[in-house]
Coordinates of C-alpha atoms and ligand atoms in Angstrom, one line a residue:
Chain A
X1 CA 0.1 -9.1 27.6
X2 CA -2.1 -6.7 30.2
X3 CA -4.8 -7.1 27.2
X4 CA -4.2 -10.1 27.1
X5 CA -5.0 -10.8 30.8
X6 CA -8.2 -8.6 30.4
X7 CA -9.3 -10.5 27.0
X8 CA -9.0 -13.5 28.2
X9 CA -10.9 -13.1 31.3
X10 CA -14.0 -10.7 29.4
X11 CA -14.2 -14.5 26.8
X12 CA -14.0 -16.5 29.8
X13 CA -17.0 -14.2 31.6
X14 CA -19.0 -14.6 28.5
X15 CA -18.5 -18.8 28.0
X16 CA -20.2 -18.2 31.5
X17 CA -22.9 -16.7 30.2
X18 CA -23.7 -19.4 26.7
X19 CA -25.8 -22.1 26.7
X20 CA -23.9 -23.2 24.1
X21 CA -20.8 -24.0 26.3
X22 CA -22.6 -25.7 29.0
X23 CA -24.0 -27.6 26.6
X24 CA -20.7 -28.7 25.8
X25 CA -19.8 -29.1 29.5
X26 CA -22.4 -31.3 30.2
X27 CA -21.6 -33.4 26.5
X28 CA -18.7 -33.8 27.6
X29 CA -18.8 -35.1 31.3
X30 CA -22.2 -37.1 30.1
X31 CA -19.9 -38.9 27.4
X32 CA -17.1 -39.7 30.5
X33 CA -19.7 -40.3 32.4
X34 CA -21.6 -43.1 30.6
X35 CA -18.4 -45.1 30.2
X36 CA -17.4 -44.8 33.7
X37 CA -20.5 -46.0 34.6
X38 CA -20.4 -49.0 31.7
X39 CA -16.7 -49.7 33.5
X40 CA -18.2 -50.0 37.0
X41 CA -20.1 -52.2 36.4
X42 CA -18.8 -54.6 34.2
X43 CA -15.6 -54.7 37.1
X44 CA -18.2 -55.9 39.2
X45 CA -19.7 -59.0 37.1
X46 CA -15.5 -59.4 36.3
X47 CA -13.6 -59.0 38.9
X48 CA -10.7 -59.8 36.7
X49 CA -11.3 -56.6 34.5
X50 CA -9.8 -53.4 36.4
X51 CA -11.1 -50.2 35.3
X52 CA -8.4 -47.7 33.7
X53 CA -7.5 -43.7 33.0
X54 CA -6.7 -43.8 29.5
X55 CA -9.6 -45.1 28.0
X56 CA -11.9 -41.7 29.7
X57 CA -9.0 -39.8 28.9
X58 CA -9.3 -40.9 25.1
X59 CA -12.7 -40.8 25.6
X60 CA -12.5 -37.2 26.3
X61 CA -10.5 -36.4 23.5
X62 CA -12.8 -37.6 21.0
X63 CA -15.5 -35.6 22.4
X64 CA -13.2 -32.4 22.7
X65 CA -12.5 -32.7 18.5
X66 CA -15.7 -32.1 17.9
X67 CA -16.7 -30.5 21.2
X68 CA -13.6 -27.6 21.5
X69 CA -14.8 -25.8 17.6
X70 CA -18.2 -25.2 19.3
X71 CA -15.9 -23.4 21.6
X72 CA -13.6 -21.9 19.7
X73 CA -16.0 -20.7 16.1
X74 CA -17.3 -17.9 17.8
X75 CA -13.7 -16.2 19.2
X76 CA -13.2 -14.2 15.8
X77 CA -15.8 -14.8 13.8
X78 CA -18.5 -14.0 15.3
X79 CA -16.3 -10.6 16.3
X80 CA -16.8 -10.4 12.4
X81 CA -20.1 -10.9 12.0
X82 CA -21.1 -8.6 14.7
X83 CA -19.1 -5.9 14.0
X84 CA -17.6 -5.3 17.4
X85 CA -14.5 -6.3 16.1
X86 CA -13.7 -2.9 15.0
X87 CA -14.0 -2.1 18.7
X88 CA -11.0 -4.6 19.0
X89 CA -9.0 -3.3 15.7
X90 CA -9.4 0.7 17.0
X91 CA -8.4 0.4 20.3
X92 CA -5.2 0.7 21.7
X93 CA -4.2 -3.5 21.6
X94 CA -1.7 -5.1 19.2
X95 CA -3.3 -7.5 17.0
X96 CA -1.5 -10.5 18.8
X97 CA -3.0 -9.4 22.0
X98 CA -6.4 -10.2 20.4
X99 CA -5.6 -13.8 19.7
X100 CA -4.1 -14.4 22.5
X101 CA -6.2 -12.9 24.6
X102 CA -9.0 -14.7 22.8
X103 CA -7.2 -18.3 23.1
X104 CA -6.2 -18.3 27.2
X105 CA -9.7 -17.2 27.5
X106 CA -11.1 -20.3 25.8
X107 CA -8.1 -22.8 26.9
X108 CA -9.0 -21.5 30.8
X109 CA -12.5 -22.0 29.8
X110 CA -12.1 -26.0 28.2
X111 CA -9.8 -26.3 31.7
X112 CA -12.3 -25.5 34.1
X113 CA -14.6 -27.7 31.9
X114 CA -11.6 -30.4 32.2
X115 CA -10.9 -30.1 35.1
X116 CA -14.8 -31.0 36.3
X117 CA -14.4 -34.4 35.0
X118 CA -11.2 -35.2 37.8
X119 CA -14.5 -36.2 40.1
X120 CA -14.0 -39.6 37.6
X121 CA -10.6 -40.2 38.6
X122 CA -11.0 -39.4 42.0
X123 CA -13.9 -42.1 42.1
X124 CA -11.6 -44.5 40.2
X125 CA -9.1 -43.8 42.6
X126 CA -11.4 -45.3 46.0
X127 CA -13.1 -48.2 43.7
X128 CA -8.8 -50.1 42.3
X129 CA -6.1 -51.3 45.1
X130 CA -3.5 -49.7 46.2
X131 CA -5.4 -46.7 44.4
X132 CA -4.7 -44.9 41.0
X133 CA -1.2 -43.9 39.9
X134 CA -0.2 -41.0 40.3
X135 CA 2.0 -40.1 37.5
X136 CA -0.2 -41.6 35.2
X137 CA -3.2 -39.4 36.2
X138 CA -1.1 -36.5 35.8
X139 CA 0.6 -37.3 32.6
X140 CA -3.2 -37.7 31.3
X141 CA -3.9 -34.2 32.0
X142 CA -0.8 -33.1 31.2
X143 CA -1.5 -34.3 27.6
X144 CA -5.2 -33.2 28.0
X145 CA -3.9 -29.7 28.5
X146 CA -1.4 -29.4 25.6
X147 CA -4.3 -31.1 23.2
X148 CA -6.4 -28.1 24.7
X149 CA -4.1 -25.3 24.3
X150 CA -2.8 -26.4 20.3
X151 CA -6.4 -27.2 19.3
X152 CA -7.7 -24.0 21.1
X153 CA -4.8 -22.0 18.4
X154 CA -6.1 -23.7 15.3
X155 CA -9.9 -22.9 15.9
X156 CA -8.8 -19.0 16.9
X157 CA -7.4 -19.5 13.8
X158 CA -9.6 -20.3 11.4
X159 CA -12.2 -18.6 13.6
X160 CA -10.4 -15.2 12.2
X161 CA -11.0 -16.2 8.4
X162 CA -14.7 -16.8 8.7
X163 CA -17.6 -14.3 9.2
X164 CA -19.9 -17.2 9.3
X165 CA -20.6 -20.0 12.1
X166 CA -21.6 -22.9 10.1
X167 CA -18.3 -22.4 7.8
X168 CA -16.2 -21.5 10.7
X169 CA -17.7 -25.5 12.6
X170 CA -17.1 -27.3 9.9
X171 CA -14.0 -26.1 8.8
X172 CA -12.7 -26.4 12.1
X173 CA -14.0 -30.2 12.9
X174 CA -12.6 -30.4 9.7
X175 CA -9.6 -29.0 9.9
X176 CA -9.1 -31.1 13.4
X177 CA -9.9 -34.4 12.3
X178 CA -7.2 -34.2 9.8
X179 CA -5.0 -33.5 12.3
X180 CA -5.8 -35.4 14.7
X181 CA -6.7 -38.6 12.7
X182 CA -4.9 -38.1 9.3
X183 CA -1.3 -36.5 10.1
X184 CA -0.2 -40.0 11.8
X185 CA -1.3 -42.3 9.0
X186 CA 1.5 -42.8 6.3
X187 CA 4.0 -43.8 9.6
X188 CA 1.3 -46.4 10.4
X189 CA 1.2 -47.6 6.5
X190 CA 4.8 -47.4 4.9
X191 CA 8.1 -46.4 6.2
X192 CA 10.4 -43.8 4.6
X193 CA 11.0 -40.6 4.4
X194 CA 7.0 -39.7 4.5
X195 CA 6.3 -42.2 7.4
X196 CA 9.1 -40.9 9.0
X197 CA 7.7 -37.0 9.2
X198 CA 4.4 -38.3 9.6
X199 CA 5.7 -40.2 12.8
X200 CA 7.2 -36.4 14.4
X201 CA 4.2 -34.8 13.2
X202 CA 1.8 -37.2 14.8
X203 CA -0.5 -35.3 18.1
X204 CA -1.6 -38.2 19.0
X205 CA 1.4 -40.3 18.4
X206 CA 2.8 -37.7 21.6
X207 CA -0.3 -37.5 23.4
X208 CA -0.8 -41.8 23.5
X209 CA 2.4 -42.5 24.9
X210 CA 1.9 -39.6 27.4
X211 CA -1.3 -40.7 28.9
X212 CA 0.8 -43.6 28.6
X213 CA 3.1 -42.2 30.8
X214 CA 6.5 -41.8 28.8
X215 CA 6.2 -37.4 28.8
X216 CA 8.7 -37.0 25.7
X217 CA 10.7 -33.8 24.9
X218 CA 10.2 -33.7 22.1
X219 CA 6.3 -33.8 22.0
X220 CA 6.1 -31.4 24.6
X221 CA 8.3 -29.2 22.7
X222 CA 6.1 -29.9 19.0
X223 CA 3.0 -29.4 20.8
X224 CA 4.1 -26.0 22.3
X225 CA 5.5 -25.2 19.3
X226 CA 2.7 -26.2 17.2
X227 CA 0.4 -23.7 19.8
X228 CA 2.7 -20.6 18.7
X229 CA 2.6 -21.5 15.3
X230 CA -1.6 -20.9 15.4
X231 CA -1.1 -17.9 17.2
X232 CA 0.6 -16.5 15.0
X233 CA -1.1 -17.7 12.0
X234 CA -4.1 -16.6 13.7
X235 CA -2.7 -13.0 14.1
X236 CA -1.5 -13.2 10.4
X237 CA -4.8 -13.9 9.1
X238 CA -6.0 -10.6 11.6
X239 CA -4.1 -8.1 10.4
X240 CA -5.0 -9.6 6.7
X241 CA -8.7 -8.7 7.7
X242 CA -7.4 -5.2 7.7
X243 CA -6.4 -4.9 4.5
X244 CA -10.1 -7.0 3.2
X245 CA -12.1 -4.9 5.7
Chain B
X1 CA -5.1 17.3 16.0
X2 CA -6.4 15.8 12.2
X3 CA -4.0 16.7 9.3
X4 CA -4.8 14.4 6.3
X5 CA -3.1 14.5 3.3
X6 CA -3.7 12.7 -0.6
X7 CA -5.5 10.2 1.1
X8 CA -6.8 8.0 -0.8
X9 CA -8.7 4.3 -0.5
X10 CA -9.5 1.4 -3.2
X11 CA -11.8 -1.4 -2.4
X12 CA -10.7 -4.1 -4.8
X13 CA -10.9 -2.0 -8.3
X14 CA -14.1 0.4 -6.9
X15 CA -11.9 3.6 -5.4
X16 CA -14.0 4.8 -2.0
X17 CA -12.4 8.1 -1.2
X18 CA -9.9 10.2 -3.9
X19 CA -7.1 12.9 -2.7
X20 CA -8.9 13.7 1.0
X21 CA -6.7 16.7 1.9
X22 CA -8.5 18.4 5.7
X23 CA -7.5 19.6 9.2
X24 CA -9.1 19.6 11.9
X25 CA -7.5 21.7 15.4
X26 CA -8.3 21.4 19.7
X27 CA -11.4 23.6 20.1
X28 CA -13.7 22.1 16.5
X29 CA -16.3 20.6 15.9
X30 CA -15.6 19.3 12.3
X31 CA -18.8 17.7 10.2
X32 CA -18.7 15.2 6.9
X33 CA -21.5 16.1 5.4
X34 CA -22.4 13.3 2.1
X35 CA -24.9 11.2 0.3
X36 CA -24.7 7.6 1.1
X37 CA -21.7 6.0 -0.2
X38 CA -20.0 8.8 -0.4
X39 CA -16.9 7.7 1.4
X40 CA -17.8 9.3 4.6
X41 CA -17.4 5.8 6.9
X42 CA -14.4 4.9 4.8
X43 CA -12.4 8.2 6.2
X44 CA -13.4 8.0 9.6
X45 CA -12.0 3.7 9.2
X46 CA -8.9 4.7 8.1
X47 CA -8.2 8.1 10.8
X48 CA -9.2 5.6 13.7
X49 CA -6.3 3.3 12.1
X50 CA -9.2 0.3 11.8
X51 CA -7.0 -0.7 7.9
X52 CA -5.6 1.0 5.7
X53 CA -5.7 3.7 3.4
X54 CA -4.9 3.1 -0.5
X55 CA -2.7 6.1 -0.4
X56 CA -2.2 9.0 1.1
X57 CA -1.2 10.5 5.0
X58 CA -3.0 11.3 7.8
X59 CA -1.9 12.4 10.9
X60 CA -4.2 12.2 14.5
X61 CA -3.5 13.6 17.5
X62 CA 0.2 14.0 16.0
X63 CA 0.5 10.4 15.5
X64 CA 1.3 8.8 12.1
X65 CA -2.4 6.4 11.6
X66 CA -0.5 3.8 9.8
X67 CA 3.0 4.0 11.2
X68 CA 2.0 4.7 15.5
X69 CA -1.5 3.1 14.9
X70 CA -1.4 2.0 18.8
X71 CA -0.8 5.8 19.6
X72 CA -3.5 7.2 17.6
X73 CA -5.9 4.8 19.0
X74 CA -4.8 5.6 22.5
X75 CA -6.0 8.7 21.5
X76 CA -9.4 8.6 19.8
X77 CA -12.6 8.3 20.6
X78 CA -14.3 6.2 18.0
X79 CA -17.8 5.3 17.2
X80 CA -18.4 3.1 14.6
X81 CA -21.4 3.7 12.4
X82 CA -22.9 0.6 13.0
X83 CA -22.6 1.2 16.7
X84 CA -21.2 -2.7 17.6
X85 CA -21.7 -3.5 21.3
X86 CA -21.0 -6.8 23.6
X87 CA -25.0 -8.0 23.4
X88 CA -24.1 -10.4 26.4
X89 CA -22.6 -7.9 28.5
X90 CA -24.6 -5.8 30.9
X91 CA -23.9 -2.0 30.2
X92 CA -21.7 -0.9 33.4
X93 CA -19.5 -4.5 32.5
X94 CA -19.0 -3.3 28.6
X95 CA -18.1 0.3 30.0
X96 CA -15.4 -1.2 31.9
X97 CA -13.9 -3.4 30.5
X98 CA -13.6 -1.2 27.4
X99 CA -11.9 0.9 30.2
X100 CA -9.6 -1.3 31.0
X101 CA -8.7 -1.9 27.5
X102 CA -8.0 2.2 27.4
X103 CA -5.8 1.7 30.7
X104 CA -8.7 4.1 32.1
X105 CA -7.7 4.5 35.9
X106 CA -10.2 5.2 37.5
X107 CA -12.6 2.9 35.4
X108 CA -15.7 2.9 38.1
X109 CA -15.7 6.7 38.1
X110 CA -15.3 7.0 35.0
X111 CA -18.0 4.8 33.7
X112 CA -20.2 6.7 35.7
X113 CA -19.5 9.7 34.0
X114 CA -19.8 9.3 31.1
X115 CA -23.4 7.2 31.6
X116 CA -24.8 10.7 33.7
X117 CA -23.8 12.4 30.5
X118 CA -25.8 10.0 27.6
X119 CA -28.4 9.4 30.3
X120 CA -28.1 6.1 31.6
X121 CA -27.4 5.7 34.7
X122 CA -30.6 3.8 35.8
X123 CA -29.5 1.5 32.4
X124 CA -26.3 0.4 33.8
X125 CA -27.2 -3.1 35.2
X126 CA -29.2 -3.9 31.8
X127 CA -28.0 -6.3 29.2
X128 CA -26.3 -4.1 26.3
X129 CA -29.3 -7.0 23.6
X130 CA -32.3 -5.5 26.1
X131 CA -31.6 -1.8 25.1
X132 CA -33.8 0.1 22.5
X133 CA -31.5 1.7 19.2
X134 CA -31.1 4.6 20.7
X135 CA -30.4 3.4 24.0
X136 CA -27.6 1.4 22.4
X137 CA -26.5 4.8 20.0
X138 CA -26.1 6.9 23.5
X139 CA -24.4 3.6 24.9
X140 CA -21.4 4.0 22.1
X141 CA -21.2 7.5 22.6
X142 CA -20.7 6.7 26.3
X143 CA -17.5 4.1 25.0
X144 CA -16.0 7.2 23.0
X145 CA -16.2 9.9 25.5
X146 CA -14.9 6.9 28.1
X147 CA -10.8 7.8 28.0
X148 CA -11.4 11.3 27.7
X149 CA -9.4 10.9 23.8
X150 CA -8.6 14.2 22.9
X151 CA -9.9 13.7 19.2
X152 CA -13.3 12.0 18.9
X153 CA -14.7 10.6 15.7
X154 CA -18.3 10.0 16.0
X155 CA -19.6 8.3 12.8
X156 CA -23.8 9.6 12.7
X157 CA -23.6 10.1 16.0
X158 CA -27.7 11.2 16.0
X159 CA -29.1 8.6 13.8
X160 CA -31.8 6.8 15.8
X161 CA -32.3 9.0 18.5
X162 CA -35.6 10.9 19.5
X163 CA -35.9 14.7 19.3
X164 CA -35.2 15.1 22.4
X165 CA -32.4 13.0 22.7
X166 CA -30.2 14.9 20.1
X167 CA -31.0 18.0 21.4
X168 CA -29.5 16.5 24.1
X169 CA -26.2 14.6 22.2
X170 CA -26.1 17.5 20.3
X171 CA -25.3 20.1 22.9
X172 CA -22.8 17.9 24.8
X173 CA -21.3 16.9 21.0
X174 CA -20.4 20.6 21.0
X175 CA -19.8 20.9 24.8
X176 CA -17.2 18.2 24.4
X177 CA -15.9 20.2 21.0
X178 CA -15.1 23.8 22.8
X179 CA -11.9 21.9 24.5
X180 CA -11.1 18.5 22.2
X181 CA -11.5 17.9 18.4
X182 CA -14.7 16.4 17.3
X183 CA -14.9 15.0 13.3
X184 CA -18.7 13.5 13.3
X185 CA -20.4 12.5 10.1
X186 CA -24.0 13.3 9.0
X187 CA -26.8 12.8 5.7
X188 CA -28.5 16.4 7.0
X189 CA -27.6 19.9 7.0
X190 CA -28.7 21.2 9.3
X191 CA -27.6 19.1 12.3
X192 CA -24.0 20.4 10.5
X193 CA -24.8 23.8 10.9
X194 CA -26.2 23.5 14.5
X195 CA -22.8 21.5 16.0
X196 CA -20.1 21.9 13.7
X197 CA -17.5 25.3 13.4
X198 CA -16.5 23.8 9.7
X199 CA -18.7 21.5 7.4
X200 CA -16.8 19.4 4.8
X201 CA -18.7 18.6 2.1
X202 CA -17.9 15.1 0.6
X203 CA -19.3 13.6 -2.9
X204 CA -18.1 10.7 -4.5
X205 CA -14.8 10.2 -2.4
X206 CA -13.9 13.9 -2.9
X207 CA -14.5 16.9 -0.9
X208 CA -16.2 19.0 -2.9
X209 CA -17.0 22.0 -0.5
X210 CA -14.9 22.8 2.9
X211 CA -16.8 25.9 4.5
X212 CA -18.8 27.7 7.4
X213 CA -22.1 26.6 8.1
X214 CA -22.9 30.4 7.8
X215 CA -20.7 30.6 4.3
X216 CA -22.6 27.3 3.0
X217 CA -26.0 29.0 4.2
X218 CA -25.0 32.1 2.0
X219 CA -24.1 30.3 -0.6
X220 CA -27.7 27.8 -0.7
X221 CA -29.8 31.3 -0.6
X222 CA -27.9 33.2 -3.0
X223 CA -28.6 30.6 -5.9
X224 CA -25.7 29.7 -8.5
X225 CA -22.9 31.0 -9.9
X226 CA -21.9 30.7 -13.8
X227 CA -18.5 32.0 -15.2
X228 CA -17.6 32.1 -18.6
X229 CA -15.2 32.9 -21.0
X230 CA -14.9 34.1 -24.8
X231 CA -12.3 34.5 -26.6
X232 CA -12.5 38.9 -27.0
X233 CA -15.4 41.6 -27.1
X234 CA -16.5 39.7 -23.6
X235 CA -18.2 43.2 -22.6
X236 CA -20.5 43.0 -25.8
X237 CA -22.2 40.8 -24.2
X238 CA -23.3 42.5 -20.5
X239 CA -26.7 43.7 -22.2
X240 CA -27.1 40.8 -23.7
X241 CA -26.5 38.7 -20.5
X242 CA -28.6 40.6 -17.8
X243 CA -32.0 40.4 -20.4
X244 CA -31.9 36.7 -19.8
X245 CA -34.5 35.2 -17.7
X246 CA -33.2 34.0 -14.2
X247 CA -29.9 35.9 -14.5
X248 CA -29.2 38.2 -11.7
X249 CA -26.2 39.2 -12.7
X250 CA -23.5 39.4 -14.9
X251 CA -20.0 41.3 -13.9
X252 CA -16.9 41.0 -15.9
X253 CA -13.9 40.1 -14.6
X254 CA -10.2 39.7 -16.1
X255 CA -8.7 38.0 -18.8
X256 CA -12.4 37.9 -21.1
X257 CA -14.0 36.3 -18.1
X258 CA -17.8 36.6 -16.9
X259 CA -19.6 35.7 -13.7
X260 CA -23.3 35.2 -13.6
X261 CA -25.1 34.8 -10.8
X262 CA -28.5 33.1 -11.4
X263 CA -31.6 32.7 -9.3
X264 CA -32.2 29.5 -7.1
X265 CA -32.8 26.5 -9.3
X266 CA -33.0 28.0 -12.3
X267 CA -31.0 26.6 -15.6
X268 CA -29.5 29.3 -17.6
X269 CA -26.9 27.6 -19.1
X270 CA -28.3 26.6 -23.1
X271 CA -29.4 30.6 -23.3
X272 CA -26.0 31.4 -22.2
X273 CA -24.7 29.4 -24.7
X274 CA -27.1 30.6 -27.3
X275 CA -26.6 34.4 -26.8
X276 CA -22.7 34.4 -27.2
X277 CA -22.9 32.5 -30.3
X278 CA -25.7 35.1 -31.8
X279 CA -23.0 37.3 -30.6
X280 CA -20.8 36.2 -33.1
X281 CA -18.3 35.6 -29.6
X282 CA -16.2 32.4 -29.8
X283 CA -17.3 30.1 -26.3
X284 CA -14.2 29.0 -24.3
X285 CA -15.4 27.8 -21.1
X286 CA -18.9 27.5 -19.1
X287 CA -18.3 26.1 -15.8
X288 CA -21.2 26.3 -13.0
X289 CA -19.3 27.6 -8.9
X290 CA -21.9 27.5 -7.3
X291 CA -25.0 25.4 -8.3
X292 CA -22.6 22.4 -7.8
X293 CA -23.2 22.6 -4.3
X294 CA -27.0 22.9 -4.6
X295 CA -27.1 19.6 -6.7
X296 CA -25.4 18.2 -3.9
X297 CA -27.7 19.3 -1.0
X298 CA -30.9 17.9 -3.0
X299 CA -28.9 14.3 -3.3
X300 CA -28.4 15.2 0.9
X301 CA -31.9 16.2 1.2
X302 CA -33.6 13.3 -0.4
X303 CA -31.8 10.7 1.5
X304 CA -32.3 12.3 4.5
X305 CA -36.5 12.0 3.9
X306 CA -36.2 8.6 2.9
X307 CA -34.4 7.9 6.6
X308 CA -36.2 9.0 9.7
Ligands
LIG401 N1 -15.9 -3.3 3.1 C1 -16.1 -2.7 1.7 N2 -15.7 -3.2 0.6 C2 -16.1 -2.6 -0.5 N3 -16.5 -1.4 -0.5 C3 -17.4 -0.6 0.5 C4 -16.6 -1.4 1.3 N4 -17.2 0.1 2.7 C5 -17.2 0.7 1.6 N5 -17.7 0.5 0.5 C6 -17.7 1.4 -0.7 O1 -17.4 2.0 -0.7 C7 -18.1 3.6 -0.9 C8 -18.0 4.7 0.3 O2 -18.7 3.8 1.3 P1 -18.9 4.6 3.0 O3 -19.3 3.8 4.0 O4 -17.8 4.9 3.5 O5 -20.0 5.5 2.8 P2 -20.4 6.8 3.4 O6 -20.3 8.1 3.1 O7 -20.3 6.8 5.2 O8 -22.1 5.9 3.3 P3 -23.6 6.5 4.0 O9 -23.6 7.2 4.4 O10 -24.1 5.3 3.7 O11 -22.5 5.5 5.7 C9 -19.4 3.2 -1.7 O12 -18.9 3.2 -2.3 C10 -19.1 1.5 -0.7 O13 -20.3 0.6 -1.0
LIG402 MG1 -21.0 6.0 6.1

């Protein structure tokens, strides 16, 4: 645990030294900001239009599908490329701690960036009557947090598979898009067992009910176990590096 | 402190090291000497727990490197060959981070102490990416010393240093070696002679010679030794062999064996073979004892010349 925290802290700090991370944060804030400004403008023109939070969160998550890979790609792949992985793998730290530490550092950084987007709901709060629904605000950001946890874990695993940043980036985006948009497709196209399985495995479905205010226990369990699964997978990949080395 | 038995490592189909056996004790500096691709780095990576061996066992500081890897890693200071460092950190932050991972309690004091040892105190706040090659090397060395490990494994510790720094670092390693165990690798025979109590020469993945630097030097300067065995009448060959150019001495051993000493660098085997046949003795064996050492050193010095 101690080591997890040491590694997470280092990872978190190094994001603040990297221009890429700032660019990503800026992109996220900008996209949401544009949407927000548009909504405010629209609401000014058509008083019956009420700006809502869930559109903002949907924009945020769509952006994250492409932004998170840029944050997670370097986690292990860059250490392999630079050779610093040799320092970590010969330090008295087990492989799982390396994986979880890096994951935690990236999650905390992403949550820090997401926290800055809270400025929009706060502004929105002053514009709508009788103020924003606190419950929706909470479940919306809970959904974003869970999303970050799962997809960062997957990002770490993919980062452990490659030595090349571009390959890692592309593979991670591909995996994210598959997992986010395609897993739930059979559920909407057909019925039967496949559709049922696909509905249960659909990250986006639980996400949407969460930002609608309904937190399902199955959804929570599913997100948390997927996170654990990807972290274990990443650890196995890292361990297999030793054999491939 | 380090005990290695039958260590073998295959990379896919390629065998990098084969049946490596050696030991290093407390208060000893052991040098790994060998040409490029000999298997020095491979052996060290196994000893530091970076990767598993294909066969064989190794114990470091009393623990098995595969079964009790974390215990080994706690007690080993390692300078990897490529000196990997986090470029986006300052020297001090990097050392503090590594000290944390090694559970060093007084990390500021230790970081300062090792920076003192490698003479980089004034660079503590410099970003690692802005350091020169030799400075990076010394940061790597400082990192290896940080947690006062019982065993130090240093892969080419002096490469890329200027002459003054080479002298400092050699003195430092020698000093550390008095109370700890140091295993270092080098291409440079002179370096091994200066720093090491014992030298292991490794070539093509096998240890070919193990000796003290003094004995090695003696073997080198005295030229080569040949052993030959004939079926009978070995004694009758004595005068004939002595007359061959390049032969400095012939001794009769037991079992119709003869030990021929030769001048360094002379090739006398064809002549000897002809002489034996001319005397109607059946040649059973003609083996080079000391000369292969020289061959290895030739390879070594050749690679050294291309480097610096
Ligand atoms: N990761 C790897 N994959 C495949 N083969 C490797 C790998 N690392 C080393 N080898 C091979 O193993 C052999 C030994 O390499 P090693 O790096 O141990 O040599 P070395 O003695 O350290 O050489 P040098 O003096 O050049 O550092 C070489 O033939 C090398 O090509
Ligand atoms: Mg090497």
